[in-house]
Coordinates of C-alpha atoms and ligand atoms in Angstrom, one line a residue:
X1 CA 30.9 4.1 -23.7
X2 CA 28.5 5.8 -25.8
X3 CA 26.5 8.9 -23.5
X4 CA 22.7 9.9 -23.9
X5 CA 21.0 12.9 -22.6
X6 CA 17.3 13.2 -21.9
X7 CA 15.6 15.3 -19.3
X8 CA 13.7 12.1 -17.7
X9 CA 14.5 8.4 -17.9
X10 CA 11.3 6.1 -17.0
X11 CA 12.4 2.6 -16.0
X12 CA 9.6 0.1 -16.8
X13 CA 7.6 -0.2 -19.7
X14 CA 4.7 -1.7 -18.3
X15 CA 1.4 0.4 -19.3
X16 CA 2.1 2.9 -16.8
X17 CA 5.7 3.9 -17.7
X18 CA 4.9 3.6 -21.3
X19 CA 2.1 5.9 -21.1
X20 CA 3.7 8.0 -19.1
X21 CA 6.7 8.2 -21.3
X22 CA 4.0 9.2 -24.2
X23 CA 2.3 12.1 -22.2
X24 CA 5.2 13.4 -20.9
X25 CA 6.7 13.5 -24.7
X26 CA 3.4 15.4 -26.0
X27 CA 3.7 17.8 -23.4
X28 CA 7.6 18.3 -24.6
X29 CA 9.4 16.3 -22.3
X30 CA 12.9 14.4 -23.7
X31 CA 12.3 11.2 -22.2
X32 CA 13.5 7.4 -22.7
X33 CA 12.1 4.0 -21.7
X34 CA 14.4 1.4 -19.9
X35 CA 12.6 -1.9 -19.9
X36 CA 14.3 -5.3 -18.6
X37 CA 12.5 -7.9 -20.5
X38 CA 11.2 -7.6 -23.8
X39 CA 7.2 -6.9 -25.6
X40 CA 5.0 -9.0 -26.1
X41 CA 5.6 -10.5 -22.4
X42 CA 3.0 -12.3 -20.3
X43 CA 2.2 -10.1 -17.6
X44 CA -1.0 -10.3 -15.0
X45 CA -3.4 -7.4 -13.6
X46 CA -5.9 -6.9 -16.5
X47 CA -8.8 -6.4 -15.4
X48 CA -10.3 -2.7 -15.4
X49 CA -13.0 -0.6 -13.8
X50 CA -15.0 2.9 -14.7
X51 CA -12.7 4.8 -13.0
X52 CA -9.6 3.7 -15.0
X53 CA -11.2 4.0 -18.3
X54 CA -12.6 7.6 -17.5
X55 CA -8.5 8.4 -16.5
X56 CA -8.0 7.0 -20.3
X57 CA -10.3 9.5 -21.9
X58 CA -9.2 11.9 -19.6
X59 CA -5.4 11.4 -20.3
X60 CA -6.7 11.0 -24.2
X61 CA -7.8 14.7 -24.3
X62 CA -5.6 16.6 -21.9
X63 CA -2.2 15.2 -23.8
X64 CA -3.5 15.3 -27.1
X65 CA -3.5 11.0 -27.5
X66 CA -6.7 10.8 -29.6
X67 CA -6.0 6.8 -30.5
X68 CA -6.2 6.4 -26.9
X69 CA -9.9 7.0 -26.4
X70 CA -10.8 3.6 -27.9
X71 CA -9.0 1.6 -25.7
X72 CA -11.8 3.3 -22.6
X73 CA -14.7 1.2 -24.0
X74 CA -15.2 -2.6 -25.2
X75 CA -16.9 -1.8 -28.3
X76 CA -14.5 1.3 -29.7
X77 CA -11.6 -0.5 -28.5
X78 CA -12.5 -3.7 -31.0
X79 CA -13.7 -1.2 -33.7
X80 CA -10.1 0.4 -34.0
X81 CA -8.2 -2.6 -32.9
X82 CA -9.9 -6.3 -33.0
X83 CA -6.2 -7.6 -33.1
X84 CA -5.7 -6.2 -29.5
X85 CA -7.3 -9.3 -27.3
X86 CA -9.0 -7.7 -24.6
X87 CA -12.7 -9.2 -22.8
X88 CA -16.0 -7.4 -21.8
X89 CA -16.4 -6.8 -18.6
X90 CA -19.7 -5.6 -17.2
X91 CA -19.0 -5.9 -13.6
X92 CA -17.7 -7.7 -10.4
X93 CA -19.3 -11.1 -9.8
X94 CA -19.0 -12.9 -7.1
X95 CA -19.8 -16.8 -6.0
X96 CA -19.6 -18.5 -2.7
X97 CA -18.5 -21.9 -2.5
X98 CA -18.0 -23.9 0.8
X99 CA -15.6 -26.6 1.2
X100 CA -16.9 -30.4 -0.3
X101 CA -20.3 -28.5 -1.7
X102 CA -21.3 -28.4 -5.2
X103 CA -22.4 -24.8 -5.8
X104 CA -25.8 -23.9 -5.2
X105 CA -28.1 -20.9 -5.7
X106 CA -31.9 -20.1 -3.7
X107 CA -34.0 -17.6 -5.0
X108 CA -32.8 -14.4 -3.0
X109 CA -28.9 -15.1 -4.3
X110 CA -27.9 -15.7 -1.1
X111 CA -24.8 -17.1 -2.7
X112 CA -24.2 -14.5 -5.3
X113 CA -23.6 -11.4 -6.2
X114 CA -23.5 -9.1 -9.4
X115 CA -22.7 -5.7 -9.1
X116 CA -23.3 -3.8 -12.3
X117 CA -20.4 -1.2 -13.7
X118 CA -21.3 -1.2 -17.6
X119 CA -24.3 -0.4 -18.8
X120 CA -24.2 -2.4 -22.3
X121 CA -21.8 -4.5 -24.0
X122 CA -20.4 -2.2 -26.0
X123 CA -19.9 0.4 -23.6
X124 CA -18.4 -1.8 -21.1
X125 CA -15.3 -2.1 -19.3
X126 CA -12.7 -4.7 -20.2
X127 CA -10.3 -6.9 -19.1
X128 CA -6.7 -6.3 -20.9
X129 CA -4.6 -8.6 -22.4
X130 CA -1.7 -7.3 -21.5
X131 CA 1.1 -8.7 -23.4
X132 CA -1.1 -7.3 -26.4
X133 CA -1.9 -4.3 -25.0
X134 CA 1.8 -3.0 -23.6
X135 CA 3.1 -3.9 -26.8
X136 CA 0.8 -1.7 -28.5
X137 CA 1.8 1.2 -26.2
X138 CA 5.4 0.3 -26.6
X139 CA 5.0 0.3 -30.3
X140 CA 3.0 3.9 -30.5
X141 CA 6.2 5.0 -28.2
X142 CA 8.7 3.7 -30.4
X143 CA 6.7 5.5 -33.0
X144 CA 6.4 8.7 -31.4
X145 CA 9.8 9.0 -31.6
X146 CA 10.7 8.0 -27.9
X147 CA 13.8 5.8 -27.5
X148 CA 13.6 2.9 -26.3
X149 CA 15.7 0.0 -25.0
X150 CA 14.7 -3.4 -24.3
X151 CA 16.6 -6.1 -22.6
X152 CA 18.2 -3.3 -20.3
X153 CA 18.8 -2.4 -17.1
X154 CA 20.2 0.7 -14.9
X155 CA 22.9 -1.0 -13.4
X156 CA 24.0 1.8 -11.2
X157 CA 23.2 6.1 -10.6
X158 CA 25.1 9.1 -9.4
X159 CA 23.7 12.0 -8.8
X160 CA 25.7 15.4 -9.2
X161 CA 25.0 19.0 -9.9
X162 CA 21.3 18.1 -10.7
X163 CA 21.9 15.6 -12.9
X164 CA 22.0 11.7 -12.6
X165 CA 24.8 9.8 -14.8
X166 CA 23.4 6.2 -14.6
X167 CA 25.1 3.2 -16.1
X168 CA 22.6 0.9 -18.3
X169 CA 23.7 -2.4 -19.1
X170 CA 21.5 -3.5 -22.7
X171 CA 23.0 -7.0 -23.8
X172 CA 26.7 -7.4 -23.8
X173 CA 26.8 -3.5 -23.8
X174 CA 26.8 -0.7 -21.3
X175 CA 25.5 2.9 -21.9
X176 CA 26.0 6.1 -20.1
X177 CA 22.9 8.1 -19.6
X178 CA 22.6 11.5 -18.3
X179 CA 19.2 12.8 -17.2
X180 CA 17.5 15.4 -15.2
X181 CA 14.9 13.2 -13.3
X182 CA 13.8 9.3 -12.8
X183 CA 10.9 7.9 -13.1
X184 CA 10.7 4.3 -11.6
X185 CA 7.6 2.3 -13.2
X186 CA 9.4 -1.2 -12.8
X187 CA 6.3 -2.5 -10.6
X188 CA 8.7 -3.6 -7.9
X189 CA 10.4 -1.9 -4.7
X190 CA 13.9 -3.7 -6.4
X191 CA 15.1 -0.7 -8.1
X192 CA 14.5 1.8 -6.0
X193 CA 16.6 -0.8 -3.6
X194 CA 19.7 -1.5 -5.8
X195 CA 19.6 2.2 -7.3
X196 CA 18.8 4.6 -3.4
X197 CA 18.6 1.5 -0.7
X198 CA 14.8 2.5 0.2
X199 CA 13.6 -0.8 1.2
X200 CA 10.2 -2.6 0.6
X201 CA 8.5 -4.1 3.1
X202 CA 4.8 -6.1 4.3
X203 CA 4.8 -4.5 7.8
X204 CA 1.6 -2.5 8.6
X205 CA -0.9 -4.3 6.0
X206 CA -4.1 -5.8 7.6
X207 CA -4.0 -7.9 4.2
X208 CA -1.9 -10.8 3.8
X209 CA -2.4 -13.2 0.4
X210 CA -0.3 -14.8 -1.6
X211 CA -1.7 -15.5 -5.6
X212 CA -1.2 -18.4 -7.7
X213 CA -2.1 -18.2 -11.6
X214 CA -1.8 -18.7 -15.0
X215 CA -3.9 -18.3 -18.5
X216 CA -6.0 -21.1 -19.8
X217 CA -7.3 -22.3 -23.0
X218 CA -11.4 -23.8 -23.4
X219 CA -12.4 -22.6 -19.8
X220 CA -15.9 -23.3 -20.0
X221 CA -18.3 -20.8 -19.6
X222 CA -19.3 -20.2 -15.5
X223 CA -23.0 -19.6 -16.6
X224 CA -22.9 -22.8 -18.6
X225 CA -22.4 -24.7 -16.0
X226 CA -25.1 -22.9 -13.8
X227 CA -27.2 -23.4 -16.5
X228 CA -26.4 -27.4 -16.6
X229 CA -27.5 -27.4 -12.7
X230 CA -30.4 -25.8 -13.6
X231 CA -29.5 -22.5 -11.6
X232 CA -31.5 -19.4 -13.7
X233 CA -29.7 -16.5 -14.4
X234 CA -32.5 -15.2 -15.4
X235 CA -32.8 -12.3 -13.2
X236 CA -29.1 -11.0 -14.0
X237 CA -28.0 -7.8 -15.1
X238 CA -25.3 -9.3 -17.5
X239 CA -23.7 -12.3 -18.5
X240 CA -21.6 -13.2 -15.5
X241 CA -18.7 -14.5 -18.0
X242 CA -18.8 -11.0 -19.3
X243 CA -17.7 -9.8 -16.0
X244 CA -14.5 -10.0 -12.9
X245 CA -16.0 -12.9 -12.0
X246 CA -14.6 -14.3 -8.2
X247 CA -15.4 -17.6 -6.4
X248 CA -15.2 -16.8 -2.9
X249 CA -13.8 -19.5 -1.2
X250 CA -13.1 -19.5 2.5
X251 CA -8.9 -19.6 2.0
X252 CA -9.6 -16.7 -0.6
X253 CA -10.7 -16.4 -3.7
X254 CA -10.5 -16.8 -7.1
X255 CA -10.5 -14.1 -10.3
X256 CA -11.9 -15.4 -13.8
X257 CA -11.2 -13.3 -16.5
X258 CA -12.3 -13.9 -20.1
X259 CA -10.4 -12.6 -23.0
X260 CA -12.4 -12.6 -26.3
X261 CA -9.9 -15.7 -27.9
X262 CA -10.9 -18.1 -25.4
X263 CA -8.0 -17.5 -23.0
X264 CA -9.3 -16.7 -19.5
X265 CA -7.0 -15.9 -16.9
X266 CA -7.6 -17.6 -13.7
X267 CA -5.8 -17.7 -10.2
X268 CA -6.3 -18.2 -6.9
X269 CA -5.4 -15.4 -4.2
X270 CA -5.1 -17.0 -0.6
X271 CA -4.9 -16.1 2.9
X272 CA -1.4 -15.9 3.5
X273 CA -2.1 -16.7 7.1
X274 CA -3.8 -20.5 6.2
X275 CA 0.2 -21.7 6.9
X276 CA -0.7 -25.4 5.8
X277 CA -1.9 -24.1 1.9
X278 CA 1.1 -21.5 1.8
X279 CA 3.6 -23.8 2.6
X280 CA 3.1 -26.5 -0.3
X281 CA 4.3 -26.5 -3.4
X282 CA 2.2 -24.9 -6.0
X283 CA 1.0 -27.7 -8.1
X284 CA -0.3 -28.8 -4.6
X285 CA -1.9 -25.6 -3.4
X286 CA -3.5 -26.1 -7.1
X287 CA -4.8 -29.6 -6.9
X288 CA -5.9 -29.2 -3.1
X289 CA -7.9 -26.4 -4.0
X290 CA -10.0 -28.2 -6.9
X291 CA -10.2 -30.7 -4.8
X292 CA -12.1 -29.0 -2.0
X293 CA -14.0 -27.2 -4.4
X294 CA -15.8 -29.3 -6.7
X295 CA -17.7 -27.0 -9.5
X296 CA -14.0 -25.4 -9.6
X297 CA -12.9 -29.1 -10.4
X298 CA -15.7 -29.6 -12.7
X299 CA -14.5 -26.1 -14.2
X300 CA -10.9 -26.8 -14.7
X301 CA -11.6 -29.8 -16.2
X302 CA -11.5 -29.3 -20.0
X303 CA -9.2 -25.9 -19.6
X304 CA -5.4 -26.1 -20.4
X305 CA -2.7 -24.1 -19.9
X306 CA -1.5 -21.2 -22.5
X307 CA 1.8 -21.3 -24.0
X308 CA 2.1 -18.2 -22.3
X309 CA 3.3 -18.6 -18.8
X310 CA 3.0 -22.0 -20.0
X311 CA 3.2 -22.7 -16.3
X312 CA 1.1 -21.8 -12.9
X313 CA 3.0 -19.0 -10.8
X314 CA 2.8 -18.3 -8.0
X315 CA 4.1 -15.4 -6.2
X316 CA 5.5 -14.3 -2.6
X317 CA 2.9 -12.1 -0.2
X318 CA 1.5 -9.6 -2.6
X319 CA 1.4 -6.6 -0.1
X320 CA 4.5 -4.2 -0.6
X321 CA 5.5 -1.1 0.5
X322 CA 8.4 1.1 -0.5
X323 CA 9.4 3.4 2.6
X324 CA 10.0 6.4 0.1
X325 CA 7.8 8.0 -2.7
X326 CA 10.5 9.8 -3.9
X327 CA 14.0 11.0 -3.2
X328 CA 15.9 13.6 -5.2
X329 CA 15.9 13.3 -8.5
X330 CA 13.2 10.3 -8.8
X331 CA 9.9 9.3 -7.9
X332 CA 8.4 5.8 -7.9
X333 CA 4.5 5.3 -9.7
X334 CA 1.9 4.1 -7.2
X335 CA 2.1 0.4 -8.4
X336 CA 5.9 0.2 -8.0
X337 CA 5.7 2.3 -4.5
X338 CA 3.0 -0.8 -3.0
X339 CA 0.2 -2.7 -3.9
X340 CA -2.1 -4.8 -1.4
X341 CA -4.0 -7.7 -3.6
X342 CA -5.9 -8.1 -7.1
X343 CA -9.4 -8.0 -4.9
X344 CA -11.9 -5.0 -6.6
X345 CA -9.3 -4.6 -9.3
X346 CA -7.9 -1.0 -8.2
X347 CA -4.4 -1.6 -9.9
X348 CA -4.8 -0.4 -13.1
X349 CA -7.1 2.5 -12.2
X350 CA -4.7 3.2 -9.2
X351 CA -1.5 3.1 -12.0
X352 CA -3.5 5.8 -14.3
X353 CA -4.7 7.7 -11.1
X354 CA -0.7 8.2 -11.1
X355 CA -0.1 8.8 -14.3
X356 CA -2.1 11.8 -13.9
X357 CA -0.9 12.7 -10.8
X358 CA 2.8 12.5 -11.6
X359 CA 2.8 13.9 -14.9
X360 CA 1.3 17.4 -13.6
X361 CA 3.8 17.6 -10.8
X362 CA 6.2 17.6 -13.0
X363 CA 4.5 19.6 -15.9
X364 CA 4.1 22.3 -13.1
X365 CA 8.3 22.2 -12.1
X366 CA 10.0 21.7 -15.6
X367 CA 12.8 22.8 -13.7
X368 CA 12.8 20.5 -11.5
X369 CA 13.4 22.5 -8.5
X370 CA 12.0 22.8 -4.9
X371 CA 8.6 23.5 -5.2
X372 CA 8.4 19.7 -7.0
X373 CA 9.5 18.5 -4.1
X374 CA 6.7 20.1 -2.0
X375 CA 4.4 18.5 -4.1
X376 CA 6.2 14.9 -3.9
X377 CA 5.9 15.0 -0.3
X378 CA 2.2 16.0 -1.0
X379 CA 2.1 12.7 -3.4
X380 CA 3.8 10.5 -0.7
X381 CA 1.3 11.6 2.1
X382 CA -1.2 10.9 -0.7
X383 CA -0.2 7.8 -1.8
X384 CA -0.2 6.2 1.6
X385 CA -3.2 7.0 2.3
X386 CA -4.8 5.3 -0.1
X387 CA -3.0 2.2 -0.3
X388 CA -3.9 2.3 3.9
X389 CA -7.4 2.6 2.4
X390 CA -7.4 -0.2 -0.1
X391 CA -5.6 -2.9 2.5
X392 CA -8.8 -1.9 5.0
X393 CA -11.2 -2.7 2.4
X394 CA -9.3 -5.5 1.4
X395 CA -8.4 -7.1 4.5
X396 CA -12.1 -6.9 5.3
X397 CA -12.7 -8.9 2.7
X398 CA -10.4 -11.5 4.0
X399 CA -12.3 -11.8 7.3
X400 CA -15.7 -12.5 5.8
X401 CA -15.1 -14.8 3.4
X402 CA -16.6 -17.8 4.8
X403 CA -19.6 -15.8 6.0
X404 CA -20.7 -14.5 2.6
X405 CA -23.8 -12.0 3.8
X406 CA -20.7 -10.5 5.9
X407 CA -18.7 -10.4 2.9
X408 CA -21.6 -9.1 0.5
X409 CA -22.7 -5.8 3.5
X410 CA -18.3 -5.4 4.0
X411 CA -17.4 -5.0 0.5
X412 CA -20.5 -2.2 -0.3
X413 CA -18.1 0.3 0.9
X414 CA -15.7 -0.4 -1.7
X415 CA -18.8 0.3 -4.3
X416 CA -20.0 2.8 -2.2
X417 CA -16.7 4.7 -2.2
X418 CA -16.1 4.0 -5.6
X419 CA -19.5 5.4 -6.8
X420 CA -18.5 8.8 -4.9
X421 CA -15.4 9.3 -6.2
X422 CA -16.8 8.3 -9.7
X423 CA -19.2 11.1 -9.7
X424 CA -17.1 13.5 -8.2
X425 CA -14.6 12.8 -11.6
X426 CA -17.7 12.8 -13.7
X427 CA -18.8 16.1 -12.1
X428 CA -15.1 17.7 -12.6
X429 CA -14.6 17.9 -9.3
X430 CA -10.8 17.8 -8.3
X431 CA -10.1 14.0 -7.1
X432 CA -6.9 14.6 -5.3
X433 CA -7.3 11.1 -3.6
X434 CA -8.0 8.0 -5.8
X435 CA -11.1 6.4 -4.0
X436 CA -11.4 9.5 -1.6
X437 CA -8.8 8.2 0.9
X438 CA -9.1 11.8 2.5
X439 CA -12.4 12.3 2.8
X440 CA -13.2 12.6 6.6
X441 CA -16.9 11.2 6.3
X442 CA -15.2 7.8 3.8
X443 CA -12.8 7.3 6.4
X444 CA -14.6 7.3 9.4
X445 CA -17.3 5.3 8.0
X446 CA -14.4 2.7 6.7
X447 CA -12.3 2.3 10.3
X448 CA -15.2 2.4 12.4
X449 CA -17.0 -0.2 10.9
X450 CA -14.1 -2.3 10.2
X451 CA -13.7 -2.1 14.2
X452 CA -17.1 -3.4 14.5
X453 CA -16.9 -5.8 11.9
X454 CA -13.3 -7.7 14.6
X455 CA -15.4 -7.6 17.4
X456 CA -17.9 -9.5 15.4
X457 CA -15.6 -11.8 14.0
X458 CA -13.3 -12.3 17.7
X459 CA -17.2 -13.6 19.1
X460 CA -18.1 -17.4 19.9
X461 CA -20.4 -17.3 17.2
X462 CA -22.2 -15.3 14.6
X463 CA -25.5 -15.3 14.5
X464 CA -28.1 -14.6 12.2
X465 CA -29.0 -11.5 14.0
X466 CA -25.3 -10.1 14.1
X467 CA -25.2 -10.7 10.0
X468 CA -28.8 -8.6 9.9
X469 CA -27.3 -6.1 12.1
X470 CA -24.3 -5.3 10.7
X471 CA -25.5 -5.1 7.0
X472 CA -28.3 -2.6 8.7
X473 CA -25.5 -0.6 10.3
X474 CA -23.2 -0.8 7.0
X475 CA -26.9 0.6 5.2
X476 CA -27.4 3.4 7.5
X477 CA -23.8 4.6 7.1
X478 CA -23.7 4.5 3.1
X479 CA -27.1 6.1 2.7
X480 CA -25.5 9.9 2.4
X481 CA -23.6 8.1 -0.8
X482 CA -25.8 5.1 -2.0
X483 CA -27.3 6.2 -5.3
X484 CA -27.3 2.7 -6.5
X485 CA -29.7 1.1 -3.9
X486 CA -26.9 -0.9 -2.6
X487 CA -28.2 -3.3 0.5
X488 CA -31.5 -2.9 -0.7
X489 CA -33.5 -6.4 0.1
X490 CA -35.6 -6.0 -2.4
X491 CA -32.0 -6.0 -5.2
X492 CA -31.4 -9.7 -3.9
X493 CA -28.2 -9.2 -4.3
X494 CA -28.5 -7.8 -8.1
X495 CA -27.3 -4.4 -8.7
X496 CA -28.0 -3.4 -12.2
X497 CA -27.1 0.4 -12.5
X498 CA -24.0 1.3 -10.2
X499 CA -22.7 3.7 -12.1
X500 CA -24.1 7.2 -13.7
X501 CA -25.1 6.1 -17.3
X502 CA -22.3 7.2 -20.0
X503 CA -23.0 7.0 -23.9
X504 CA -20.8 7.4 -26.6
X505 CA -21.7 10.5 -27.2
X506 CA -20.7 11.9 -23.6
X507 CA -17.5 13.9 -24.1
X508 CA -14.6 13.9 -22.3
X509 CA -15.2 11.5 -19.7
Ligands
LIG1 C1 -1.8 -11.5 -9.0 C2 -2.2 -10.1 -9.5 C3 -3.4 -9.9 -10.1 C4 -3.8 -8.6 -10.4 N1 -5.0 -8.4 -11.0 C5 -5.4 -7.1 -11.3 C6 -6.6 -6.8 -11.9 O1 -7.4 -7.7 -12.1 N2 -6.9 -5.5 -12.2 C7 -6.1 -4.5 -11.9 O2 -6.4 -3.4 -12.1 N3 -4.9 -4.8 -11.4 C8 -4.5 -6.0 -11.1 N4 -3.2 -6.2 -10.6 C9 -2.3 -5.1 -10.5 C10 -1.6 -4.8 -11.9 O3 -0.8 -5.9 -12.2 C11 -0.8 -3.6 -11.8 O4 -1.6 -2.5 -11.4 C12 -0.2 -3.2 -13.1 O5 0.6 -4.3 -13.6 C13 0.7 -2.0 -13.0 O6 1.3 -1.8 -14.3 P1 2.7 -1.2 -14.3 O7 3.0 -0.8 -15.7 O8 2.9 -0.1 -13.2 O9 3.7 -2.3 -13.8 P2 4.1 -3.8 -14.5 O10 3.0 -4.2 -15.3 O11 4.6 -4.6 -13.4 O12 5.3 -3.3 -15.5 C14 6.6 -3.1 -15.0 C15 7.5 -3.3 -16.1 O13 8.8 -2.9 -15.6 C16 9.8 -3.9 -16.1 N5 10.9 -3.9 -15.1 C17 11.0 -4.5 -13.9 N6 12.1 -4.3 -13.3 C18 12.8 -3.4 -14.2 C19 14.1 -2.8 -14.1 N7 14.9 -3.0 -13.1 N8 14.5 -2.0 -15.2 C20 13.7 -1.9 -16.2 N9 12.4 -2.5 -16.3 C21 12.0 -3.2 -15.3 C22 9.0 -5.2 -16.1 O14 9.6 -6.1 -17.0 C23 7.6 -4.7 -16.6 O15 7.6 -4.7 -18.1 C24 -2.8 -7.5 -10.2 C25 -1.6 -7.7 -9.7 C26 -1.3 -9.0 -9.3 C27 0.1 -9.3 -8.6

């Protein structure tokens, strides 16, 4: 058996354990990549926000990775790389649809909403296509002279004296690799299972949704159709298609996301708890869906299904939780230690907030010794917390779907939070929790209007007057934070500027 020594092995090569693998190299780091499958590969999760393109530019001029700068904007990234498929996106919009209803709009939006993250096109965030993308950042690996294997898999790891010997298994052969540290970026609680038996589990998340997806061909455009019923977008702050755009439904919702080659990926994610949806097949959960739903019908109609899946997935619950962080010798990135649901798109932002994180604990301990494990424990404390913090502001969600002013004054906190954490990065102030999961003022405002928000939903019936209520009370408590004007009557549902304007020019984040 042929033996390789590096000081850290990173299983995964998603974009987080590729990029990972690059900054810890530039900072001068021995490290190797272990991926199972093989690049290009269909993967989902590509939509991104501010926050994770500011972590780009950030990670771009702290590790000395000037190529990765481009990939933070829409327009830079096409400049340097128009074969990398990727899709503006301006913002999160949203659409309520009720059961049996065509879609319609009024003049105050009450069935809409666009929240604003980009300022212009060019500037914009975007949604990733990620079999493109990964194998980009597979390929600069392979070219910054990081070794990497494909089509493997750490079949088994003992630890002694410091140092892990784990068995890979690459084809029809096995190597022996010796290695200070692990880093687990496989996306899954199944390695951390086979390799340390720290189990994954769904207890404690408010959230519970199941997804079911695939990428599509000739999706027609949303605003088209709005267009064809005569419904003005007149009065928007971008073009919706440019955007995350949802249809809330009341089972769930749907994502929408438009790559610039006319593939869009599209799924539904569902209320786990609706047991007569979750337990049919998934062609079925698709065609009962578009049937309830008509404009979705009417949208589906032309589309057709990419080569790649080729198929509609499905997967289990989406909410996952490893019980450990880290153990000795390895620590798991946030999207491998739990995620809760696609909703307000925090996974890739969330995966960089990691990178960041990780990659300066151990930049700090190159010897690996105890005071890294001070700060892991840190990191796990950390960790949970916010994932506790994202499932609240998800779950949320879930409850006020088929009342859509509830939805519209609940999910304000997640902008609200989001804009304070934004400027806080802007500002370089220290963000040691992604979406300021410890900040005592977030947090209260989060549980106890969450409480309020069950009592309101566990009434007879809710009025009028409760929705006006609660959006007053979820006003009053943002106001400290609200520098976008969100909940103000006179936006009719229309937020233009959300975030602090950035031009090119603004250097480094
Ligand atoms: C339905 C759904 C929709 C989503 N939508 C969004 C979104 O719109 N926006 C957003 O920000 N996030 C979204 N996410 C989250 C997003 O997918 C993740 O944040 C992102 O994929 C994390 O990247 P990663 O590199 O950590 O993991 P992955 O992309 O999961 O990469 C892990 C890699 O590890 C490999 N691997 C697995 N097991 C092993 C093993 N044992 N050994 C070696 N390699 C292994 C895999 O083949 C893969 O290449 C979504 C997630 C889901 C489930």
């Amino acid at each position: 058996m042929a033996e390789k020594q590096y000081d850290i092995v990173i299983a995964g090569a998603g974009f987080a354990g590729t990029l990972t693998a690059l900054v810890l190299k530039n900072i001068g780091f021995h490290v190797c990549l272990i991926e199972k499958g093989t690049h290009p590969r269909f993967a989902i999760g590509e939509s991104s926000t501010p926050i994770a393109d500011m972590i780009l530019r950030s990670l771009s001029v702290k590790y000395n990775l000037p190529w990765l700068h481009d990939f933070s904007r829409y327009g830079s990234w096409q400049r340097a790389h128009p074969e990398i498929v990727c899709g503006i996106k301006r913002g999160f919009s949203y659409y309520k649809h009720y059961p049996g209803e065509a879609f319609a709009s009024d003049t105050l939006h009450s069935n809409e909403l666009l929240v604003a993250a980009s300022v212009s096109d060019t500037l914009s965030d975007t949604n990733w296509l990620r079999a493109d993308f990964d194998a980009f950042l597979v390929g600069k690996a392979v070219e910054s002279d990081i070794d990497y294997f494909d089509e493997a898999e750490i079949m088994s790891a003992v630890r002694e004296n410091k140092e892990w010997l784990f068995t890979v298994r690459r084809r029809e052969d096995l190597i022996a690799f010796r290695a200070d540290f692990l880093i687990d970026a496989t996306g899954s609680g199944l390695l951390a299972d086979k390799l340390f038996a720290v189990k994954s589990s769904a207890d404690r998340f408010l959230t519970h949704s199941f997804g079911v997806f695939s990428h599509f061909h000739n999706l027609p455009r949303w605003t088209e159709r709005l267009h064809q019923k005569n419904i003005s977008t007149e009065d928007y702050p971008y073009d919706a298609d440019n955007s995350a755009l949802h249809h809330v439904l009341d089972e769930g919702w749907i994502w929408a996301l438009r790559f610039n080659n006319n593939l869009t990926s599209f799924g539904f994610a569902l209320n786990g708890e609706e047991l007569s949806l979750r337990n049919m097949p998934t062609e079925e959960i698709w065609s009962t869906m578009r049937r309830r739903y008509p404009d979705i019908d009417g949208l589906l109609g032309d589309a057709t299904l990419s080569a790649s899946p080729g198929i509609i997935l499905r997967s289990g619950r989406l909410q996952r939780r490893l019980e450990r962080t880290f153990g000795e010798g390895w620590v798991a990135m946030p999207h491998t230690v739990g995620f809760v649901d696609p909703l307000f798109s925090t996974g890739i932002a969330y995966s960089l907030a990691g990178i960041e994180r990780v990659v300066e604990m151990l930049a700090e301990n190159r010897d690996f010794g105890q005071p890294l494990y001070d700060r892991l424990q840190e990191y796990e404390r950390i960790v949970s917390a916010e994932l506790k913090l994202i499932d609240l502001l998800v779950a949320g969600c879930y409850k006020t779907m088929r009342h859509f002013p509830l939805f519209t004054a609940w999910s304000m906190l997640y902008f609200t939070f989001t804009i304070v954490y934004e400027q806080k990065r802007l500002k370089n102030i220290p963000c040691d929790y992604f979406l300021e999961a410890s900040n005592s003022d977030i947090l209260e405002i989060a549980y106890t209007t969450y409480e309020e928000l069950l009592a309101l939903m566990r009434g007879p019936v809710i009025s009028d007057t409760d929705i006006v209520k609660f959006t007053d009370t979820v006003r009053e408590r943002i106001k400290p934070f609200n520098t976008a004007g969100l909940l103000n009557p006179a936006a009719r549902n229309m937020y233009h500027h959300t975030v602090a304007k950035l031009d090119e020019t603004s250097a480094p984040f």
